[in-house]
Amino acid sequence: MPLNILFFLLFLFSHNFHLECNAETETETEAEALLNWKSSLFNIPKSLSLWSLTDSTNHCHWFGITCNSAGSVVELNLPNCRLNGRLDELNFTSLSNLNKIDLSRNTLTGSIPRNLSALSKLTSLDIGYNSLDISDFSEFKAMPTLTYVSLRSNSLLTLEFPSFILNCTNLTVLDLSVNEFNGTIPDSLGTNLVNLRCLNLSFNSFSGSIPSSIGNMASLEHLDMSFNLLEGKLPSTMSQLENLMYLDLYGNKLNGSIPMGLGQGGLLYFANFCNNRLSGELSKSLCSGFKLQYLDVGYNNLYGAIPSWLRNCTSLIQIGLEGNHFTGDISKAFGMHPNLISLHLNGNQLTGTLSTDWGQCTSLTSFSIDGNNISGEIPKEFGNMTSLQYLSLDSNFLKGEIPKEFGNMTSLKYLSLNSNFLTGKIPHELGNLSLLRSLVINNNMLSGHIIRISRMTQLYYLDLSGNNLSGQIEAELGNSSRLSYLVLRHNLLAGRIPSTIGCMVFLENLDLSGNKLSDELPEKLGDLKNLRQLDLSSNALSGSIPSSLARLTALQQLNVSHNKLSGQIPEAFAGMYSLYSIDFSYNKLTGPIPSGEVFWKPSMAYVGNADLCRDASSLFSCGFSTSDQGSHGPSDKGSHNPSDQGSNKKHTTLLIAITVPVVGCSLMLLVAIAVACRRQRTNKVTETENYSLVWDTGLKFKFTDVMEAIDDFNEAYCIGKRKFLGWCIRLNCPLAKYWL
């Protein structure tokens, strides 16, 4: 008997010794695998400084490592540790007891190694927010123990839905978002992964339709398929998702109607169908539990009256119905929404007037109702919405004055009231809106002076065009140093342009056209180094064009037409290489046109300036300008300077040399016209007879080509008139360019 006990004790000792040896061997293997991976990383972070060979037997105390009671690694937690290296350098086979991996928010590259799927005890895998690329998921084994998988925000290019995931039947969370997966969503997703509570496939390139099997996911709470290429109708089985709380289908190509009964579980608080092709009416079931907080169906083809059930959905925080075909009276569509912070109804066919009740929405930060048929006046109660940051009421039929109470909305950053029928003066209380960045009130019937904006220190966009504003442009306007867009066109503004405008160093667009501005252009305009568009046309500006404008090296469009400007176009303009559009027409400009490329493009940019000329390459070049032939001043009378007499003789000779050929050509042209008309009447014109003009260059062209090119001497082709010489006409033809 004692002998048997002895053998039994020896057996237990040897067995325990064997287990301890195996544990030590396994421990060494895990430590070596981790150290080998550490050595492959670039710029090893300080958090891994304790990972060393000298402490390899105590690896369970390393940063990010969790072991079980046997001393084997079960968790690898290194999120957001600035790891930079390849994931496939880590030998997961040596870490067979792992049940959790979190390497998210690092800079890991390479592929996802297939030996990771050999981790039979793994329940949670998070390698999101890295730079992992193409992986061959077809070689992955089934991982039935997994309940959480996140591959979010990597560079997984042009891959179809990972097939191994369909065998992870215990998954409750699956996040494949922000990658480049493509292909269709497999129908087996809804039959195999019935335990899913969260499914996120957003920001990929999945195509095809949403599988009807999705209705089998009875536990699904969070569904996000936004920003894909999905099309077709929403499956009616989605109404079976009674636990659904979050639904985002933004930015696909889905059509058809929103399924009746969707949200009938009463738990839905977020529903986003924006930017699809959905039609029909809104389902009442979306707010069946009165928990709906966020509803966005903007930019679809939905129609019908705004549903009355919205009045009772008092938990709503954000509503987006913009860009549809909704109808109905806006004043009856909404009830009390004390928590509402955002309402977008723009681009529909809504009618009615603005209710004074909106003034009770003191939490509202964004209100957009532009592009409808709203009429009546703007209630002064709007001024009670002191949290409002964005207000757009433009393109309606609103009338009356702008309420002075708008000055109480001190949080306002964007105000747009354009394209209505508003009258009266712009209330000076608007000047109190110190946070305002954009003020757009153009195309109304407002009168009075320009609002003082000295307190609007954040203002960068101001458009008051298309009104009846009068008075002068005050010098203090130049103190608005942040302004980048200033449009005051088509008003009744008079006086001179203040030189302080040159202090607006960030100004990119300045449009003062269509007013009654006079006097000279300020030299300070040349200080607007960021200016891209300058339109001063249709005023009464006089004097010369300042050469300082040549410093506007970013300028792309310049229009000073229909003024009373005189003198020359500064030759320095030739260096303004960013210019692509110019208009100097209908002024009193003289002298040579600058030599820059934009100034030589065929255009009507110089019409109405009788004494402008080209410096070369034309019959009437500046060397033969009639201004050189004019009378001399009083001091020249009686002068008999031989050089002057020689010069006069040369001028006379040049005049004769020009006039005689021109008169001769004109006679030839008249003869050609008569011959052509006679031949046309007798219907005997032939193709060869129609070549009626032969120039000394040897080139031949049809008279009908000439007439067609200048539209029977249409005045539109006249770019100037010369004494003695008549019209100067620009002719473009396939053979060459001529000046007639």
XYZ file of C-alpha atoms in Angstrom:
740
model
C 0.000 0.000 0.000
C 2.723 2.559 0.901
C 4.424 1.620 -2.389
C 1.320 2.629 -4.377
C 1.143 5.954 -2.603
C 4.804 6.562 -3.417
C 4.238 5.911 -7.139
C 1.196 8.226 -7.104
C 3.180 11.060 -5.520
C 5.977 10.583 -8.027
C 3.428 10.816 -10.869
C 1.911 14.053 -9.546
C 5.342 15.590 -9.115
C 6.455 14.731 -12.628
C 3.173 15.962 -14.120
C 3.314 19.291 -12.299
C 6.946 19.674 -13.251
C 6.015 19.092 -16.896
C 3.215 21.720 -16.739
C 5.503 24.267 -15.128
C 8.148 23.676 -17.787
C 5.552 24.110 -20.535
C 4.299 27.290 -18.888
C 7.822 28.677 -18.705
C 8.432 27.749 -22.349
C 5.166 29.349 -23.405
C 5.965 32.433 -21.362
C 9.320 32.805 -23.013
C 7.718 32.407 -26.434
C 5.160 35.158 -25.750
C 7.830 37.548 -24.444
C 10.073 36.860 -27.429
C 7.185 37.457 -29.865
C 6.416 40.807 -28.253
C 10.077 41.861 -28.147
C 10.626 40.877 -31.766
C 7.643 43.001 -32.771
C 8.921 45.911 -30.684
C 12.279 45.785 -32.459
C 10.529 46.067 -35.840
C 8.782 49.330 -34.911
C 9.978 52.761 -35.971
C 10.523 55.389 -33.300
C 9.723 53.103 -30.375
C 7.528 55.027 -27.912
C 8.516 55.525 -24.273
C 5.510 53.492 -23.170
C 7.336 50.340 -24.374
C 10.583 51.173 -22.596
C 10.009 48.406 -19.993
C 9.698 45.792 -22.726
C 13.235 44.343 -22.515
C 15.122 41.043 -22.424
C 16.362 41.786 -18.920
C 12.770 41.713 -17.714
C 11.395 39.065 -20.061
C 10.352 36.742 -17.231
C 8.181 39.509 -15.825
C 6.428 40.453 -19.053
C 2.988 40.359 -17.413
C 3.909 43.692 -15.833
C 4.816 45.313 -19.138
C 2.779 48.300 -20.251
C -0.335 47.238 -22.173
C -0.044 43.552 -21.247
C -2.563 41.614 -19.160
C -1.969 37.992 -18.171
C -4.131 35.279 -16.667
C -3.370 33.462 -13.417
C -1.106 31.064 -15.295
C 1.078 33.953 -16.520
C -0.061 33.790 -20.143
C -0.916 36.948 -22.126
C -4.683 37.357 -22.569
C -4.962 41.071 -23.450
C -2.878 43.365 -25.637
C -4.040 46.946 -25.014
C -1.965 49.593 -26.778
C -4.451 52.136 -28.195
C -3.177 55.597 -29.158
C 0.442 54.770 -28.270
C 2.078 56.218 -31.401
C 3.057 52.770 -32.635
C 4.596 52.996 -36.086
C 5.383 49.753 -37.877
C 3.889 46.704 -39.519
C 1.164 44.680 -37.837
C 2.145 41.539 -39.733
C 5.529 41.542 -37.943
C 3.718 40.402 -34.779
C 3.580 36.602 -34.494
C 0.063 36.053 -33.180
C 0.589 32.268 -33.191
C 2.788 32.652 -30.110
C -0.010 34.533 -28.323
C -2.610 31.786 -28.509
C -4.439 32.722 -25.300
C -5.273 36.257 -26.386
C -8.933 37.163 -25.945
C -8.671 40.927 -26.498
C -6.586 43.031 -28.899
C -6.776 46.823 -28.992
C -4.160 48.461 -31.222
C -6.431 51.265 -32.439
C -5.398 54.860 -33.193
C -1.795 54.156 -34.122
C 0.138 54.236 -37.389
C 0.338 50.526 -38.091
C 0.805 49.479 -41.705
C 0.995 46.295 -43.719
C -1.684 43.653 -44.061
C -3.814 42.013 -41.410
C -1.976 38.668 -40.922
C -4.014 35.507 -41.451
C -2.526 33.859 -38.337
C -4.578 36.314 -36.330
C -7.616 34.175 -37.208
C -5.944 31.254 -35.397
C -6.650 32.946 -32.061
C -9.484 30.646 -31.038
C -10.148 32.482 -27.757
C -10.287 36.001 -29.205
C -13.500 37.873 -28.386
C -12.583 41.505 -29.138
C -10.494 42.865 -32.018
C -9.973 46.606 -32.486
C -7.349 47.685 -35.021
C -9.199 50.768 -36.231
C -7.655 54.132 -37.093
C -4.424 52.787 -38.591
C -3.038 52.567 -42.110
C -3.512 48.863 -42.777
C -3.898 47.984 -46.429
C -4.931 45.073 -48.650
C -5.437 41.796 -46.806
C -6.496 38.394 -48.130
C -9.471 37.634 -45.912
C -10.290 34.506 -47.931
C -7.538 32.640 -46.046
C -8.907 33.577 -42.639
C -10.388 30.853 -40.444
C -13.774 31.125 -38.785
C -13.642 33.013 -35.493
C -16.859 32.074 -33.714
C -15.752 33.507 -30.356
C -15.499 37.083 -31.680
C -18.147 39.473 -30.396
C -16.499 42.818 -31.277
C -14.653 43.717 -34.513
C -13.516 47.174 -35.587
C -11.436 47.750 -38.722
C -12.584 51.371 -38.909
C -10.578 54.007 -40.760
C -7.802 52.077 -42.464
C -6.719 51.858 -46.084
C -8.355 48.554 -46.944
C -8.542 49.125 -50.689
C -10.909 47.630 -53.254
C -11.911 44.661 -51.130
C -15.298 43.011 -51.010
C -17.080 42.338 -47.765
C -14.683 40.193 -45.629
C -16.034 36.651 -45.936
C -14.649 35.409 -42.615
C -16.882 37.853 -40.746
C -19.967 36.007 -41.953
C -18.807 33.053 -39.837
C -18.386 35.169 -36.698
C -21.889 34.247 -35.619
C -21.621 35.701 -32.122
C -20.740 39.212 -33.263
C -22.602 42.009 -31.538
C -20.538 44.948 -32.888
C -19.135 45.188 -36.440
C -17.450 48.374 -37.668
C -15.949 48.381 -41.171
C -16.466 52.113 -41.741
C -14.124 54.590 -43.463
C -12.374 52.131 -45.741
C -12.742 51.368 -49.421
C -14.712 48.134 -49.355
C -16.782 47.629 -52.465
C -19.144 45.119 -54.009
C -22.512 44.203 -52.606
C -23.558 43.588 -49.034
C -24.066 39.791 -48.837
C -27.598 38.611 -48.106
C -26.210 36.127 -45.573
C -25.213 39.067 -43.364
C -28.726 39.235 -42.025
C -29.095 35.480 -41.603
C -25.715 34.693 -40.030
C -25.180 37.695 -37.776
C -28.528 37.794 -36.024
C -26.936 38.890 -32.733
C -25.601 42.168 -34.098
C -26.495 45.222 -32.080
C -24.288 47.677 -33.989
C -23.501 47.564 -37.729
C -21.422 50.365 -39.264
C -20.548 50.143 -42.974
C -20.387 53.898 -43.624
C -17.867 55.694 -45.856
C -17.155 52.811 -48.209
C -18.116 51.998 -51.782
C -20.679 49.263 -51.217
C -23.156 49.069 -54.079
C -26.343 47.216 -54.876
C -29.328 47.132 -52.573
C -29.734 46.693 -48.845
C -30.465 42.961 -48.345
C -33.978 42.178 -47.132
C -32.465 39.730 -44.632
C -31.535 42.730 -42.505
C -34.969 42.381 -40.963
C -33.713 39.241 -39.172
C -31.385 41.291 -36.984
C -33.936 41.668 -34.227
C -31.315 42.947 -31.768
C -30.009 45.687 -34.062
C -29.876 49.077 -32.344
C -27.375 51.035 -34.463
C -27.333 50.867 -38.285
C -25.081 53.160 -40.324
C -24.708 52.677 -44.090
C -24.144 56.332 -44.977
C -21.822 57.507 -47.757
C -21.910 54.448 -49.992
C -23.267 53.732 -53.461
C -26.340 51.807 -52.357
C -29.403 51.975 -54.577
C -32.832 50.450 -54.937
C -35.685 50.567 -52.472
C -35.462 50.298 -48.732
C -36.558 46.750 -47.807
C -39.924 46.633 -46.065
C -38.386 44.228 -43.559
C -36.636 47.185 -41.930
C -39.908 47.818 -40.105
C -39.167 44.625 -38.126
C -36.165 46.264 -36.433
C -38.097 47.158 -33.310
C -34.971 47.791 -31.221
C -33.547 50.247 -33.738
C -32.456 53.514 -32.141
C -29.984 54.955 -34.682
C -30.405 54.846 -38.479
C -28.137 56.702 -40.928
C -28.488 56.192 -44.695
C -27.133 59.606 -45.751
C -25.533 60.036 -49.187
C -26.593 56.992 -51.208
C -28.827 56.516 -54.264
C -31.759 54.888 -52.519
C -35.213 55.395 -54.022
C -38.788 54.484 -53.261
C -40.544 55.372 -50.053
C -39.568 55.116 -46.406
C -41.106 51.828 -45.193
C -44.329 52.148 -43.226
C -43.780 50.985 -39.700
C -40.103 51.867 -39.567
C -39.429 52.944 -36.007
C -42.590 51.375 -34.652
C -40.595 49.953 -31.749
C -40.701 53.444 -30.280
C -36.953 53.607 -29.579
C -35.793 55.503 -32.678
C -34.094 58.788 -31.770
C -31.884 59.368 -34.863
C -33.065 59.012 -38.482
C -31.054 60.387 -41.416
C -32.189 59.780 -45.014
C -30.583 62.926 -46.463
C -29.180 63.077 -50.028
C -30.937 60.123 -51.612
C -33.740 59.788 -54.157
C -36.545 58.844 -51.831
C -40.120 59.800 -52.647
C -43.539 59.584 -51.060
C -44.613 60.917 -47.686
C -43.093 60.698 -44.228
C -44.201 57.749 -42.107
C -45.830 58.553 -38.771
C -44.085 55.560 -37.199
C -40.777 57.457 -37.183
C -41.936 59.208 -34.025
C -44.197 56.512 -32.624
C -42.336 56.483 -29.315
C -41.963 60.300 -29.207
C -38.224 59.808 -28.686
C -37.164 61.102 -32.104
C -34.579 63.840 -31.650
C -32.859 64.039 -35.032
C -34.780 63.809 -38.327
C -33.111 64.649 -41.650
C -34.773 63.796 -44.971
C -33.242 66.710 -46.883
C -32.513 66.664 -50.619
C -34.841 63.875 -51.713
C -38.068 63.874 -53.732
C -40.477 63.685 -50.820
C -43.796 65.472 -51.253
C -47.077 66.217 -49.581
C -47.915 68.458 -46.677
C -45.546 68.627 -43.742
C -46.956 65.862 -41.534
C -49.065 66.999 -38.615
C -47.433 64.439 -36.333
C -44.358 66.670 -36.205
C -46.346 69.032 -33.961
C -46.538 66.329 -31.312
C -42.961 65.118 -31.655
C -41.796 67.518 -28.976
C -38.483 65.805 -28.310
C -37.090 66.912 -31.682
C -33.758 68.710 -31.530
C -32.842 68.873 -35.239
C -35.198 68.848 -38.245
C -34.019 68.794 -41.859
C -36.708 68.796 -44.567
C -34.862 70.978 -47.092
C -34.642 70.344 -50.832
C -37.923 68.431 -51.251
C -41.429 69.229 -52.497
C -43.228 69.695 -49.222
C -46.273 71.965 -49.229
C -48.568 73.423 -46.628
C -48.897 76.367 -44.293
C -45.735 76.930 -42.300
C -47.662 78.622 -39.524
C -49.614 75.411 -38.786
C -46.932 72.793 -39.329
C -45.057 73.004 -36.049
C -46.024 73.046 -32.409
C -43.942 73.600 -29.337
C -40.389 72.296 -29.629
C -38.599 73.637 -26.572
C -35.405 71.678 -27.311
C -35.173 72.521 -31.010
C -31.716 73.773 -32.017
C -31.787 73.356 -35.821
C -34.609 73.712 -38.371
C -33.976 73.579 -42.134
C -37.028 73.917 -44.405
C -35.405 75.670 -47.364
C -36.097 74.738 -50.978
C -39.692 73.546 -50.673
C -43.091 74.990 -51.624
C -44.266 76.113 -48.212
C -46.693 78.990 -47.842
C -48.173 81.027 -45.027
C -46.619 83.519 -42.664
C -43.980 83.347 -39.950
C -45.518 82.732 -36.562
C -44.683 84.851 -33.540
C -44.340 81.566 -31.617
C -40.915 81.050 -33.103
C -39.717 83.618 -30.630
C -40.212 81.019 -27.898
C -37.570 78.715 -29.434
C -34.827 80.255 -27.374
C -32.526 77.251 -27.901
C -32.670 77.510 -31.697
C -29.228 78.066 -33.244
C -29.930 77.486 -36.953
C -33.122 78.450 -38.842
C -33.315 78.210 -42.650
C -36.548 78.671 -44.591
C -35.258 80.282 -47.787
C -36.561 79.407 -51.239
C -40.237 79.004 -50.327
C -43.392 81.091 -50.775
C -43.531 82.598 -47.303
C -45.242 85.987 -47.160
C -46.086 88.639 -44.606
C -43.738 90.460 -42.296
C -40.893 89.194 -40.159
C -42.160 89.052 -36.551
C -40.265 91.203 -34.102
C -40.403 88.192 -31.733
C -37.565 86.685 -33.754
C -35.351 88.943 -31.698
C -36.022 86.699 -28.688
C -34.050 83.857 -30.281
C -30.847 84.987 -28.635
C -29.080 81.663 -29.262
C -29.565 81.919 -33.025
C -26.331 81.769 -35.029
C -27.649 81.114 -38.560
C -30.784 82.743 -40.009
C -31.731 82.491 -43.685
C -35.092 83.836 -44.884
C -34.081 84.776 -48.419
C -35.955 84.159 -51.686
C -39.478 84.446 -50.295
C -42.187 87.112 -50.478
C -41.502 88.811 -47.178
C -42.319 92.493 -46.926
C -42.161 95.302 -44.414
C -39.134 96.437 -42.472
C -36.308 94.503 -40.896
C -37.192 94.394 -37.180
C -34.840 96.429 -35.053
C -35.121 93.584 -32.506
C -32.705 91.651 -34.708
C -30.048 93.605 -32.850
C -30.806 91.447 -29.783
C -29.605 88.272 -31.523
C -26.058 88.809 -30.360
C -25.011 85.220 -31.145
C -25.844 85.647 -34.838
C -23.038 84.802 -37.271
C -24.916 84.502 -40.576
C -27.919 86.597 -41.682
C -29.457 86.314 -45.144
C -32.626 88.209 -46.111
C -31.947 88.719 -49.810
C -34.459 88.520 -52.672
C -37.567 89.610 -50.791
C -39.621 92.810 -50.819
C -38.267 94.387 -47.660
C -38.501 98.165 -47.382
C -37.409 100.920 -45.057
C -33.977 101.516 -43.640
C -31.498 98.927 -42.435
C -31.871 99.192 -38.644
C -28.734 100.571 -37.050
C -29.230 98.019 -34.245
C -27.730 95.413 -36.579
C -24.434 97.132 -35.932
C -24.478 95.564 -32.450
C -23.993 92.066 -33.888
C -20.303 91.857 -33.101
C -20.078 88.143 -33.983
C -21.705 88.516 -37.412
C -19.557 87.108 -40.215
C -21.912 87.302 -43.193
C -24.642 89.879 -43.891
C -26.593 89.394 -47.128
C -29.586 91.708 -47.731
C -29.312 92.242 -51.485
C -32.189 92.521 -53.960
C -34.782 94.193 -51.775
C -36.157 97.739 -51.748
C -34.220 99.079 -48.787
C -33.385 102.778 -48.573
C -31.319 105.049 -46.402
C -27.596 104.865 -45.804
C -25.169 101.961 -45.512
C -25.264 100.449 -42.050
C -22.303 101.295 -39.819
C -20.321 98.118 -39.380
C -17.446 99.309 -37.228
C -18.549 97.031 -34.362
C -18.874 93.996 -36.620
C -15.275 93.015 -36.095
C -15.777 89.483 -37.451
C -17.593 90.488 -40.666
C -16.012 89.066 -43.822
C -18.973 89.020 -46.267
C -21.226 92.036 -46.924
C -23.718 92.192 -49.796
C -26.188 95.104 -49.867
C -26.536 95.240 -53.647
C -29.741 95.757 -55.592
C -31.403 98.201 -53.189
C -32.024 101.959 -53.097
C -29.283 102.868 -50.638
C -28.030 106.428 -50.987
C -25.475 108.762 -49.489
C -21.735 108.316 -49.469
C -19.513 105.377 -48.664
C -18.213 106.383 -45.268
C -14.483 106.365 -44.583
C -14.949 104.192 -41.499
C -15.893 101.303 -43.767
C -12.164 100.872 -44.286
C -11.806 99.891 -40.633
C -13.450 96.537 -41.399
C -10.103 94.899 -41.881
C -11.484 91.326 -41.984
C -13.852 92.004 -44.876
C -13.088 89.869 -47.927
C -16.293 90.331 -49.944
C -17.874 93.786 -50.356
C -20.714 94.171 -52.859
C -22.669 97.459 -53.021
C -23.587 97.415 -56.720
C -26.839 98.805 -58.143
C -27.693 101.332 -55.476
C -27.786 105.148 -55.477
C -24.488 105.755 -53.714
C -22.719 108.990 -54.606
C -19.527 110.858 -53.815
C -16.006 109.569 -54.025
C -14.593 106.167 -53.135
C -12.873 106.623 -49.751
C -9.150 105.963 -49.768
C -9.538 104.007 -46.507
C -10.893 101.134 -48.568
C -7.247 100.361 -49.241
C -6.937 99.272 -45.596
C -9.090 96.184 -46.210
C -6.068 93.976 -46.713
C -8.113 90.751 -46.913
C -10.548 92.036 -49.533
C -10.927 89.656 -52.483
C -14.050 90.986 -54.210
C -14.980 94.670 -54.487
C -18.064 95.549 -56.527
C -19.297 99.158 -56.495
C -20.789 99.118 -59.994
C -24.079 100.723 -60.996
C -24.003 103.668 -58.575
C -23.371 107.404 -58.915
C -19.828 107.472 -57.609
C -17.642 110.277 -58.930
C -14.208 111.862 -58.641
C -10.902 110.062 -59.100
C -9.963 106.524 -58.179
C -7.946 106.457 -54.939
C -4.319 105.397 -55.212
C -4.829 103.244 -52.116
C -6.759 100.694 -54.177
C -3.337 99.392 -55.141
C -2.811 98.199 -51.551
C -5.478 95.492 -51.838
C -2.958 92.727 -52.489
C -5.539 89.907 -52.190
C -8.089 91.466 -54.535
C -9.303 89.114 -57.267
C -12.341 90.933 -58.649
C -12.736 94.704 -59.040
C -15.881 96.139 -60.647
C -16.326 99.919 -60.676
C -18.353 100.093 -63.880
C -21.381 102.283 -64.594
C -20.511 105.188 -62.345
C -19.284 108.734 -63.041
C -15.646 108.219 -62.080
C -13.166 110.596 -63.690
C -9.462 111.242 -63.848
C -6.830 108.747 -64.827
C -6.493 105.101 -63.897
C -3.934 104.930 -61.055
C -0.776 103.056 -61.968
C -0.833 101.689 -58.408
C -3.460 99.189 -59.554
C -0.625 97.334 -61.250
C 0.375 96.155 -57.786
C -2.766 94.020 -57.633
C -0.916 90.886 -58.675
C -3.809 88.579 -57.667
C -6.418 90.479 -59.698
C -8.319 88.317 -62.178
C -11.237 90.501 -63.280
C -11.153 94.264 -63.827
C -14.139 96.320 -65.030
C -14.037 100.123 -65.132
C -16.354 100.528 -68.137
C -19.035 103.214 -68.549
C -17.284 105.951 -66.594
C -15.511 109.196 -67.518
C -11.944 108.000 -67.059
C -9.285 109.696 -69.170
C -5.594 109.396 -69.861
C -3.778 106.211 -70.703
C -4.162 102.669 -69.483
C -0.949 102.277 -67.439
C 1.637 100.243 -69.329
C 2.524 98.600 -66.002
C -0.737 96.644 -66.352
C 1.131 94.447 -68.834
C 2.715 92.701 -65.834
C -0.617 91.710 -64.274
C -0.383 88.098 -65.378
C -3.330 86.898 -63.273
C -5.782 89.059 -65.242
C -8.074 87.144 -67.571
C -11.061 89.508 -67.893
C -10.914 93.272 -68.572
C -13.346 95.983 -69.639
C -12.301 99.604 -70.279
C -15.139 100.399 -72.683
C -17.035 103.677 -72.862
C -14.590 106.028 -71.205
C -12.332 108.773 -72.574
C -9.109 106.810 -72.549
C -6.301 107.612 -74.970
C -2.911 106.359 -75.993
C -1.515 102.866 -76.440
C -3.085 99.724 -75.074
C -0.692 97.764 -72.803
C 1.191 94.875 -74.347
C 0.081 92.112 -71.967
C -1.574 89.018 -73.396
C -4.999 89.716 -71.897
C -5.037 93.124 -73.613
C -4.607 91.572 -77.055
C -7.420 89.089 -76.844
C -10.257 89.881 -79.285
C -12.926 91.565 -77.179
C -15.158 94.583 -76.869
C -13.125 95.812 -73.928
C -12.170 99.117 -75.615
C -15.365 100.184 -77.386
C -16.257 103.836 -76.822
C -12.693 105.113 -76.376
C -12.044 107.069 -79.571
C -8.353 107.675 -79.054
C -7.099 104.325 -77.828
C -4.570 102.710 -80.125
C -2.315 99.739 -80.453
C 1.432 100.128 -80.175
C 2.188 97.854 -83.114
C 0.867 95.209 -85.506
C -2.013 97.315 -86.818
C -2.695 99.716 -89.636
C -3.514 102.507 -87.161
C -0.663 101.962 -84.775
C 0.104 104.606 -82.189
C 2.911 106.016 -84.329
C 0.294 107.268 -86.817
C -2.263 108.494 -84.316
C -4.169 111.581 -85.307
C -3.235 113.092 -82.000
C 0.235 113.567 -83.473
C -1.298 115.658 -86.280
C -3.224 118.105 -84.131
C -2.583 121.823 -83.884
C 0.300 123.113 -81.837
C -0.078 125.324 -78.829
C 0.162 129.144 -78.947
C 3.889 129.138 -78.354
C 4.344 127.257 -81.616
C 2.647 129.879 -83.751
C 4.994 131.604 -86.085
C 7.750 129.145 -85.429
C 9.870 128.381 -88.424
C 12.078 125.738 -86.900
C 13.374 123.701 -89.831
C 13.077 120.515 -87.850
C 9.402 121.272 -87.167
C 8.823 121.953 -90.831
C 10.501 118.679 -91.715
C 8.388 116.920 -89.180
C 5.213 118.456 -90.617
C 6.244 117.354 -94.095
C 6.805 113.843 -92.801
C 3.409 113.861 -91.136
C 1.811 115.091 -94.340
C 3.591 112.402 -96.319
C 2.490 109.742 -93.842
C -1.075 110.999 -93.962
C -1.080 110.838 -97.750
C 0.564 107.403 -97.610
C -2.219 106.176 -95.383
C -5.173 108.026 -96.863
C -4.608 107.218 -100.542
C -4.453 103.418 -100.117
C -7.399 103.493 -97.757
C -9.501 105.587 -100.133
C -8.450 103.334 -102.995
C -9.325 100.207 -101.034
C -12.632 101.767 -100.057
C -13.463 102.431 -103.722
C -12.491 98.883 -104.571
C -14.685 97.667 -101.716
C -17.663 99.699 -102.958
C -17.171 98.353 -106.466
C -16.980 94.838 -105.071
C -20.200 95.401 -103.108
C -22.015 96.632 -106.227
C -20.771 93.718 -108.303
C -21.662 91.215 -105.606
C -25.159 92.639 -105.168
C -25.760 92.571 -108.921
C -24.545 89.000 -109.197
C -26.745 88.007 -106.265
C -29.803 89.494 -107.938
C -29.177 87.590 -111.139
C -28.385 84.359 -109.239
C -25.249 83.919 -111.280
C -22.753 83.941 -108.493
C -20.274 81.135 -108.645
C -17.782 80.002 -106.082
C -14.789 81.244 -108.095
C -16.349 84.628 -108.940
C -16.939 85.371 -105.277
C -13.251 86.009 -104.645
C -13.482 89.751 -105.097
C -10.719 91.132 -102.953
C -7.045 90.675 -103.621
C -4.633 92.314 -101.216
C -0.996 92.989 -101.821
C -0.189 90.133 -99.458
C -1.362 87.728 -102.110
C -4.134 86.330 -99.877
C -7.600 85.896 -101.341
C -10.855 85.804 -99.460
C -14.551 86.116 -100.257
C -16.352 89.394 -99.849
C -19.233 87.480 -98.295
C -16.759 86.187 -95.685
C -15.925 89.780 -94.791
C -19.564 90.811 -94.560
C -20.385 87.800 -92.457
C -17.415 88.382 -90.136
C -18.464 91.981 -89.373
C -22.234 91.420 -89.601
C -22.766 93.909 -92.441
C -20.586 96.563 -90.763
C -22.393 96.232 -87.456
C -21.293 98.948 -84.999
C -20.542 96.236 -82.443
C -17.342 95.460 -84.381
C -16.152 99.042 -84.214
C -13.387 99.464 -81.634
C -12.670 103.128 -82.340
C -13.094 106.030 -84.718
C -10.379 108.124 -86.318
C -10.513 111.574 -87.793
C -10.222 111.396 -91.585
C -9.970 107.605 -91.476
C -13.432 106.611 -90.310
C -14.127 103.436 -88.365
C -11.535 101.015 -87.095
C -13.004 97.513 -87.412
C -11.610 94.238 -86.136
C -11.989 91.324 -88.557
C -11.216 87.707 -87.617
C -10.955 85.233 -90.475
C -9.416 81.767 -90.878
C -6.552 83.067 -93.024
C -5.303 85.992 -91.012
C -6.252 88.967 -88.851
C -6.848 92.317 -90.526
C -7.646 95.839 -89.462
C -10.075 97.559 -91.851
